[in-house]
Amino acid sequence: MAGAPLPYSKLWGLPDWVIAIFLDTGMAMILMTNMIGQLCTQVNAAHCMLDYINSYFALFTFYIAMAIEFSGLLHSSYVIQIIVAMMAGKKIKSNEPPRSGGAMLFFWSRCLVSVIILFFCLDVTIGALFEGHTTMWKGVPNGVAVILFFVLMSVVGLLEGMQIAFFAVAKLRESERGTGVFAKKTCELLFRGDGNNLPGFMIGRQITVTLNFFVIARVTSLNVVPGRGENVLGVSDGMQEFFNTGLLGALVTTILASIAWQLVASAFPTAFLSNPLVYIFLVLALALESTGVCNGAWILAAIHKHFAGFQRDEVYIGTAEERAKHNLEDQPINAGAGHIFKLPGFADTPESLEALTGRTLV
């Protein structure tokens, strides 16, 4: 890895135990990446969505994301969302007209190709795990490594879905955030006071996700030396070298531990909040944030907010209750397969929102 230390590295005369904790384990790189590359922006975007997306860089990011989505490589996530909706007995709604003809054929052909690729990647990854051909730590039984793989993906997926569901209900009135016991408890804790628990959750969540991905990368990265007759599925040495890059495991993780959960949460945000595990992991994330291990993100976010001139969304559009009072209620949330709930930075600007803000957003 680009930031991985060389074996037996020494730094500034620090004791070996400090080197082991921060360099050998990758903890220093994890904390630096979290605070500078992720948490600083997430803390500001949690409450300053409108100002945060009002830039050409947000638009550029959107186009890149849409180009990747158009390729169809990750379309198996839509298939999972549709299956979950069918199992729940609920119809997924969309603001766009139903697909027909060529559009329908193009969508489902990409889904088919994506599903085939996903199962192939799973076959290679799980086969390598059972044969002990990954970079998993020595001493961990192969069966335990397989179980750990699916458990960690479930934890990451739940946290990814929570992020989507929280943003989906952030600007709703309290009465619209679900009627379930745990949905109410989750929203009450999340939006308590000035709502600082939302960015606080983002910090605790990101730490947990990064640590889980660090372990998942160890679990799924293949470590097979080509030319020794141990190639997975008997593939050629060239193909085995490609497998060793870890891209197959990354694809599996992206679909099963991230996007699929986000799509489900985007279609049923209030139902997702009714899951007791959501409340439990919210508490755990806030407890992790309270340790202060990544509190530097708050300082960096404050500096960024000051120089960028960010203001909270309520400055422009008021609260959900204020908008309802002036007959400027929010448009209903409708998201469906192939149309994930649009997060801040990826939304078409409604005319009512432009009327509220008096600004034309980029």
PDB file of N, CA and C in Angstrom, residues 243-309:
ATOM      1  N   PHE A 243      -6.098 -11.826 -10.034  1.00  0.00           N
ATOM      2  CA  PHE A 243      -6.853 -12.138  -8.814  1.00  0.00           C
ATOM      3  C   PHE A 243      -6.141 -11.591  -7.583  1.00  0.00           C
ATOM      4  N   ASN A 244      -4.817 -11.661  -7.587  1.00  0.00           N
ATOM      5  CA  ASN A 244      -4.035 -11.235  -6.419  1.00  0.00           C
ATOM      6  C   ASN A 244      -4.097  -9.737  -6.160  1.00  0.00           C
ATOM      7  N   THR A 245      -4.597  -8.965  -7.127  1.00  0.00           N
ATOM      8  CA  THR A 245      -4.700  -7.517  -6.913  1.00  0.00           C
ATOM      9  C   THR A 245      -5.761  -7.161  -5.878  1.00  0.00           C
ATOM     10  N   GLY A 246      -6.666  -8.094  -5.596  1.00  0.00           N
ATOM     11  CA  GLY A 246      -7.719  -7.838  -4.616  1.00  0.00           C
ATOM     12  C   GLY A 246      -8.950  -7.167  -5.191  1.00  0.00           C
ATOM     13  N   LEU A 247      -8.979  -6.967  -6.507  1.00  0.00           N
ATOM     14  CA  LEU A 247     -10.116  -6.286  -7.126  1.00  0.00           C
ATOM     15  C   LEU A 247     -11.398  -7.098  -7.026  1.00  0.00           C
ATOM     16  N   LEU A 248     -11.293  -8.422  -7.061  1.00  0.00           N
ATOM     17  CA  LEU A 248     -12.497  -9.245  -6.971  1.00  0.00           C
ATOM     18  C   LEU A 248     -13.146  -9.111  -5.601  1.00  0.00           C
ATOM     19  N   GLY A 249     -12.318  -9.154  -4.559  1.00  0.00           N
ATOM     20  CA  GLY A 249     -12.848  -8.974  -3.213  1.00  0.00           C
ATOM     21  C   GLY A 249     -13.421  -7.581  -3.013  1.00  0.00           C
ATOM     22  N   ALA A 250     -12.777  -6.586  -3.625  1.00  0.00           N
ATOM     23  CA  ALA A 250     -13.267  -5.212  -3.518  1.00  0.00           C
ATOM     24  C   ALA A 250     -14.636  -5.071  -4.172  1.00  0.00           C
ATOM     25  N   LEU A 251     -14.834  -5.744  -5.317  1.00  0.00           N
ATOM     26  CA  LEU A 251     -16.120  -5.682  -6.006  1.00  0.00           C
ATOM     27  C   LEU A 251     -17.218  -6.335  -5.170  1.00  0.00           C
ATOM     28  N   VAL A 252     -16.917  -7.492  -4.594  1.00  0.00           N
ATOM     29  CA  VAL A 252     -17.888  -8.174  -3.735  1.00  0.00           C
ATOM     30  C   VAL A 252     -18.270  -7.293  -2.559  1.00  0.00           C
ATOM     31  N   THR A 253     -17.271  -6.707  -1.923  1.00  0.00           N
ATOM     32  CA  THR A 253     -17.516  -5.857  -0.758  1.00  0.00           C
ATOM     33  C   THR A 253     -18.323  -4.619  -1.132  1.00  0.00           C
ATOM     34  N   THR A 254     -17.998  -4.016  -2.271  1.00  0.00           N
ATOM     35  CA  THR A 254     -18.707  -2.814  -2.698  1.00  0.00           C
ATOM     36  C   THR A 254     -20.189  -3.084  -2.903  1.00  0.00           C
ATOM     37  N   ILE A 255     -20.511  -4.236  -3.498  1.00  0.00           N
ATOM     38  CA  ILE A 255     -21.906  -4.554  -3.783  1.00  0.00           C
ATOM     39  C   ILE A 255     -22.633  -5.051  -2.537  1.00  0.00           C
ATOM     40  N   LEU A 256     -22.087  -6.077  -1.881  1.00  0.00           N
ATOM     41  CA  LEU A 256     -22.797  -6.739  -0.787  1.00  0.00           C
ATOM     42  C   LEU A 256     -22.670  -6.028   0.549  1.00  0.00           C
ATOM     43  N   ALA A 257     -21.619  -5.211   0.723  1.00  0.00           N
ATOM     44  CA  ALA A 257     -21.429  -4.544   2.015  1.00  0.00           C
ATOM     45  C   ALA A 257     -21.668  -3.050   1.933  1.00  0.00           C
ATOM     46  N   SER A 258     -22.102  -2.558   0.794  1.00  0.00           N
ATOM     47  CA  SER A 258     -22.276  -1.110   0.683  1.00  0.00           C
ATOM     48  C   SER A 258     -23.495  -0.757  -0.151  1.00  0.00           C
ATOM     49  N   ILE A 259     -23.389  -0.894  -1.464  1.00  0.00           N
ATOM     50  CA  ILE A 259     -24.423  -0.356  -2.339  1.00  0.00           C
ATOM     51  C   ILE A 259     -25.771  -1.031  -2.142  1.00  0.00           C
ATOM     52  N   ALA A 260     -25.789  -2.352  -2.004  1.00  0.00           N
ATOM     53  CA  ALA A 260     -27.063  -3.058  -1.849  1.00  0.00           C
ATOM     54  C   ALA A 260     -27.811  -2.567  -0.613  1.00  0.00           C
ATOM     55  N   TRP A 261     -27.095  -2.379   0.489  1.00  0.00           N
ATOM     56  CA  TRP A 261     -27.712  -1.876   1.719  1.00  0.00           C
ATOM     57  C   TRP A 261     -28.185  -0.437   1.539  1.00  0.00           C
ATOM     58  N   GLN A 262     -27.418   0.366   0.830  1.00  0.00           N
ATOM     59  CA  GLN A 262     -27.813   1.752   0.595  1.00  0.00           C
ATOM     60  C   GLN A 262     -29.087   1.828  -0.234  1.00  0.00           C
ATOM     61  N   LEU A 263     -29.209   0.962  -1.237  1.00  0.00           N
ATOM     62  CA  LEU A 263     -30.401   0.962  -2.074  1.00  0.00           C
ATOM     63  C   LEU A 263     -31.638   0.552  -1.287  1.00  0.00           C
ATOM     64  N   VAL A 264     -31.494  -0.454  -0.431  1.00  0.00           N
ATOM     65  CA  VAL A 264     -32.621  -0.886   0.395  1.00  0.00           C
ATOM     66  C   VAL A 264     -33.036   0.228   1.352  1.00  0.00           C
ATOM     67  N   ALA A 265     -32.053   0.861   1.984  1.00  0.00           N
ATOM     68  CA  ALA A 265     -32.349   1.956   2.922  1.00  0.00           C
ATOM     69  C   ALA A 265     -32.942   3.155   2.195  1.00  0.00           C
ATOM     70  N   SER A 266     -32.524   3.373   0.946  1.00  0.00           N
ATOM     71  CA  SER A 266     -33.052   4.508   0.194  1.00  0.00           C
ATOM     72  C   SER A 266     -34.517   4.297  -0.175  1.00  0.00           C
ATOM     73  N   ALA A 267     -34.912   3.053  -0.407  1.00  0.00           N
ATOM     74  CA  ALA A 267     -36.292   2.750  -0.777  1.00  0.00           C
ATOM     75  C   ALA A 267     -37.212   2.721   0.436  1.00  0.00           C
ATOM     76  N   PHE A 268     -36.681   2.287   1.592  1.00  0.00           N
ATOM     77  CA  PHE A 268     -37.502   2.167   2.806  1.00  0.00           C
ATOM     78  C   PHE A 268     -36.772   2.798   4.003  1.00  0.00           C
ATOM     79  N   PRO A 269     -36.549   4.112   3.997  1.00  0.00           N
ATOM     80  CA  PRO A 269     -35.763   4.729   5.072  1.00  0.00           C
ATOM     81  C   PRO A 269     -36.399   4.618   6.455  1.00  0.00           C
ATOM     82  N   THR A 270     -37.713   4.872   6.556  1.00  0.00           N
ATOM     83  CA  THR A 270     -38.352   4.821   7.872  1.00  0.00           C
ATOM     84  C   THR A 270     -38.452   3.385   8.377  1.00  0.00           C
ATOM     85  N   ALA A 271     -38.685   2.439   7.476  1.00  0.00           N
ATOM     86  CA  ALA A 271     -38.728   1.030   7.881  1.00  0.00           C
ATOM     87  C   ALA A 271     -37.342   0.573   8.338  1.00  0.00           C
ATOM     88  N   PHE A 272     -36.307   1.065   7.674  1.00  0.00           N
ATOM     89  CA  PHE A 272     -34.935   0.712   8.047  1.00  0.00           C
ATOM     90  C   PHE A 272     -34.630   1.182   9.466  1.00  0.00           C
ATOM     91  N   LEU A 273     -35.150   2.357   9.829  1.00  0.00           N
ATOM     92  CA  LEU A 273     -34.894   2.892  11.171  1.00  0.00           C
ATOM     93  C   LEU A 273     -35.588   2.090  12.263  1.00  0.00           C
ATOM     94  N   SER A 274     -36.582   1.297  11.903  1.00  0.00           N
ATOM     95  CA  SER A 274     -37.313   0.505  12.899  1.00  0.00           C
ATOM     96  C   SER A 274     -36.558  -0.737  13.329  1.00  0.00           C
ATOM     97  N   ASN A 275     -35.433  -1.008  12.683  1.00  0.00           N
ATOM     98  CA  ASN A 275     -34.601  -2.154  13.055  1.00  0.00           C
ATOM     99  C   ASN A 275     -33.881  -1.854  14.374  1.00  0.00           C
ATOM    100  N   PRO A 276     -34.050  -2.692  15.406  1.00  0.00           N
ATOM    101  CA  PRO A 276     -33.382  -2.434  16.693  1.00  0.00           C
ATOM    102  C   PRO A 276     -31.874  -2.304  16.569  1.00  0.00           C
ATOM    103  N   LEU A 277     -31.267  -3.033  15.611  1.00  0.00           N
ATOM    104  CA  LEU A 277     -29.818  -2.957  15.448  1.00  0.00           C
ATOM    105  C   LEU A 277     -29.365  -1.554  15.038  1.00  0.00           C
ATOM    106  N   VAL A 278     -30.240  -0.818  14.349  1.00  0.00           N
ATOM    107  CA  VAL A 278     -29.898   0.544  13.948  1.00  0.00           C
ATOM    108  C   VAL A 278     -29.675   1.412  15.180  1.00  0.00           C
ATOM    109  N   TYR A 279     -30.562   1.295  16.144  1.00  0.00           N
ATOM    110  CA  TYR A 279     -30.425   2.078  17.378  1.00  0.00           C
ATOM    111  C   TYR A 279     -29.177   1.658  18.157  1.00  0.00           C
ATOM    112  N   ILE A 280     -28.935   0.356  18.214  1.00  0.00           N
ATOM    113  CA  ILE A 280     -27.769  -0.150  18.948  1.00  0.00           C
ATOM    114  C   ILE A 280     -26.475   0.356  18.329  1.00  0.00           C
ATOM    115  N   PHE A 281     -26.375   0.281  17.009  1.00  0.00           N
ATOM    116  CA  PHE A 281     -25.147   0.728  16.344  1.00  0.00           C
ATOM    117  C   PHE A 281     -25.016   2.250  16.369  1.00  0.00           C
ATOM    118  N   LEU A 282     -26.126   2.969  16.434  1.00  0.00           N
ATOM    119  CA  LEU A 282     -26.056   4.424  16.604  1.00  0.00           C
ATOM    120  C   LEU A 282     -25.428   4.758  17.948  1.00  0.00           C
ATOM    121  N   VAL A 283     -25.867   4.075  18.992  1.00  0.00           N
ATOM    122  CA  VAL A 283     -25.301   4.295  20.327  1.00  0.00           C
ATOM    123  C   VAL A 283     -23.812   3.951  20.343  1.00  0.00           C
ATOM    124  N   LEU A 284     -23.451   2.834  19.720  1.00  0.00           N
ATOM    125  CA  LEU A 284     -22.047   2.422  19.685  1.00  0.00           C
ATOM    126  C   LEU A 284     -21.194   3.432  18.911  1.00  0.00           C
ATOM    127  N   ALA A 285     -21.722   3.942  17.794  1.00  0.00           N
ATOM    128  CA  ALA A 285     -20.980   4.919  16.998  1.00  0.00           C
ATOM    129  C   ALA A 285     -20.769   6.214  17.779  1.00  0.00           C
ATOM    130  N   LEU A 286     -21.802   6.656  18.491  1.00  0.00           N
ATOM    131  CA  LEU A 286     -21.673   7.879  19.296  1.00  0.00           C
ATOM    132  C   LEU A 286     -20.713   7.667  20.461  1.00  0.00           C
ATOM    133  N   ALA A 287     -20.718   6.453  21.033  1.00  0.00           N
ATOM    134  CA  ALA A 287     -19.777   6.156  22.112  1.00  0.00           C
ATOM    135  C   ALA A 287     -18.341   6.175  21.601  1.00  0.00           C
ATOM    136  N   LEU A 288     -18.139   5.634  20.395  1.00  0.00           N
ATOM    137  CA  LEU A 288     -16.802   5.641  19.800  1.00  0.00           C
ATOM    138  C   LEU A 288     -16.354   7.062  19.501  1.00  0.00           C
ATOM    139  N   GLU A 289     -17.270   7.901  19.006  1.00  0.00           N
ATOM    140  CA  GLU A 289     -16.931   9.297  18.727  1.00  0.00           C
ATOM    141  C   GLU A 289     -16.582  10.043  20.008  1.00  0.00           C
ATOM    142  N   SER A 290     -17.259   9.696  21.105  1.00  0.00           N
ATOM    143  CA  SER A 290     -17.035  10.398  22.377  1.00  0.00           C
ATOM    144  C   SER A 290     -15.657  10.129  22.966  1.00  0.00           C
ATOM    145  N   THR A 291     -14.972   9.085  22.484  1.00  0.00           N
ATOM    146  CA  THR A 291     -13.618   8.820  22.987  1.00  0.00           C
ATOM    147  C   THR A 291     -12.646   9.909  22.543  1.00  0.00           C
ATOM    148  N   GLY A 292     -12.992  10.644  21.485  1.00  0.00           N
ATOM    149  CA  GLY A 292     -12.152  11.741  21.027  1.00  0.00           C
ATOM    150  C   GLY A 292     -11.025  11.322  20.108  1.00  0.00           C
ATOM    151  N   VAL A 293     -10.974  10.060  19.717  1.00  0.00           N
ATOM    152  CA  VAL A 293      -9.854   9.579  18.909  1.00  0.00           C
ATOM    153  C   VAL A 293      -9.790  10.293  17.548  1.00  0.00           C
ATOM    154  N   CYS A 294     -10.939  10.770  17.070  1.00  0.00           N
ATOM    155  CA  CYS A 294     -10.964  11.496  15.794  1.00  0.00           C
ATOM    156  C   CYS A 294     -11.548  12.896  15.948  1.00  0.00           C
ATOM    157  N   ASN A 295     -11.416  13.485  17.126  1.00  0.00           N
ATOM    158  CA  ASN A 295     -11.967  14.815  17.351  1.00  0.00           C
ATOM    159  C   ASN A 295     -11.261  15.895  16.537  1.00  0.00           C
ATOM    160  N   GLY A 296     -10.095  15.560  15.991  1.00  0.00           N
ATOM    161  CA  GLY A 296      -9.437  16.505  15.107  1.00  0.00           C
ATOM    162  C   GLY A 296     -10.288  16.849  13.902  1.00  0.00           C
ATOM    163  N   ALA A 297     -11.230  15.945  13.551  1.00  0.00           N
ATOM    164  CA  ALA A 297     -12.110  16.198  12.409  1.00  0.00           C
ATOM    165  C   ALA A 297     -12.999  17.409  12.660  1.00  0.00           C
ATOM    166  N   TRP A 298     -13.417  17.633  13.927  1.00  0.00           N
ATOM    167  CA  TRP A 298     -14.245  18.793  14.248  1.00  0.00           C
ATOM    168  C   TRP A 298     -13.475  20.091  14.000  1.00  0.00           C
ATOM    169  N   ILE A 299     -12.204  20.109  14.362  1.00  0.00           N
ATOM    170  CA  ILE A 299     -11.382  21.305  14.161  1.00  0.00           C
ATOM    171  C   ILE A 299     -11.180  21.569  12.677  1.00  0.00           C
ATOM    172  N   LEU A 300     -10.820  20.530  11.943  1.00  0.00           N
ATOM    173  CA  LEU A 300     -10.636  20.681  10.506  1.00  0.00           C
ATOM    174  C   LEU A 300     -11.932  21.123   9.822  1.00  0.00           C
ATOM    175  N   ALA A 301     -13.069  20.576  10.284  1.00  0.00           N
ATOM    176  CA  ALA A 301     -14.360  20.945   9.704  1.00  0.00           C
ATOM    177  C   ALA A 301     -14.688  22.408   9.998  1.00  0.00           C
ATOM    178  N   ALA A 302     -14.374  22.868  11.217  1.00  0.00           N
ATOM    179  CA  ALA A 302     -14.638  24.263  11.576  1.00  0.00           C
ATOM    180  C   ALA A 302     -13.812  25.216  10.719  1.00  0.00           C
ATOM    181  N   ILE A 303     -12.555  24.855  10.481  1.00  0.00           N
ATOM    182  CA  ILE A 303     -11.690  25.684   9.626  1.00  0.00           C
ATOM    183  C   ILE A 303     -12.230  25.718   8.200  1.00  0.00           C
ATOM    184  N   HIS A 304     -12.594  24.559   7.696  1.00  0.00           N
ATOM    185  CA  HIS A 304     -13.148  24.467   6.341  1.00  0.00           C
ATOM    186  C   HIS A 304     -14.439  25.272   6.226  1.00  0.00           C
ATOM    187  N   LYS A 305     -15.303  25.137   7.223  1.00  0.00           N
ATOM    188  CA  LYS A 305     -16.586  25.844   7.212  1.00  0.00           C
ATOM    189  C   LYS A 305     -16.391  27.352   7.230  1.00  0.00           C
ATOM    190  N   HIS A 306     -15.408  27.825   7.998  1.00  0.00           N
ATOM    191  CA  HIS A 306     -15.149  29.259   8.103  1.00  0.00           C
ATOM    192  C   HIS A 306     -14.694  29.838   6.763  1.00  0.00           C
ATOM    193  N   PHE A 307     -13.730  29.202   6.148  1.00  0.00           N
ATOM    194  CA  PHE A 307     -13.177  29.739   4.893  1.00  0.00           C
ATOM    195  C   PHE A 307     -14.125  29.540   3.712  1.00  0.00           C
ATOM    196  N   ALA A 308     -14.947  28.480   3.757  1.00  0.00           N
ATOM    197  CA  ALA A 308     -15.892  28.236   2.665  1.00  0.00           C
ATOM    198  C   ALA A 308     -17.178  29.037   2.829  1.00  0.00           C
ATOM    199  N   GLY A 309     -17.425  29.564   4.032  1.00  0.00           N
ATOM    200  CA  GLY A 309     -18.635  30.346   4.278  1.00  0.00           C
ATOM    201  C   GLY A 309     -19.897  29.512   4.339  1.00  0.00           C
TER     202      GLY A 309
END
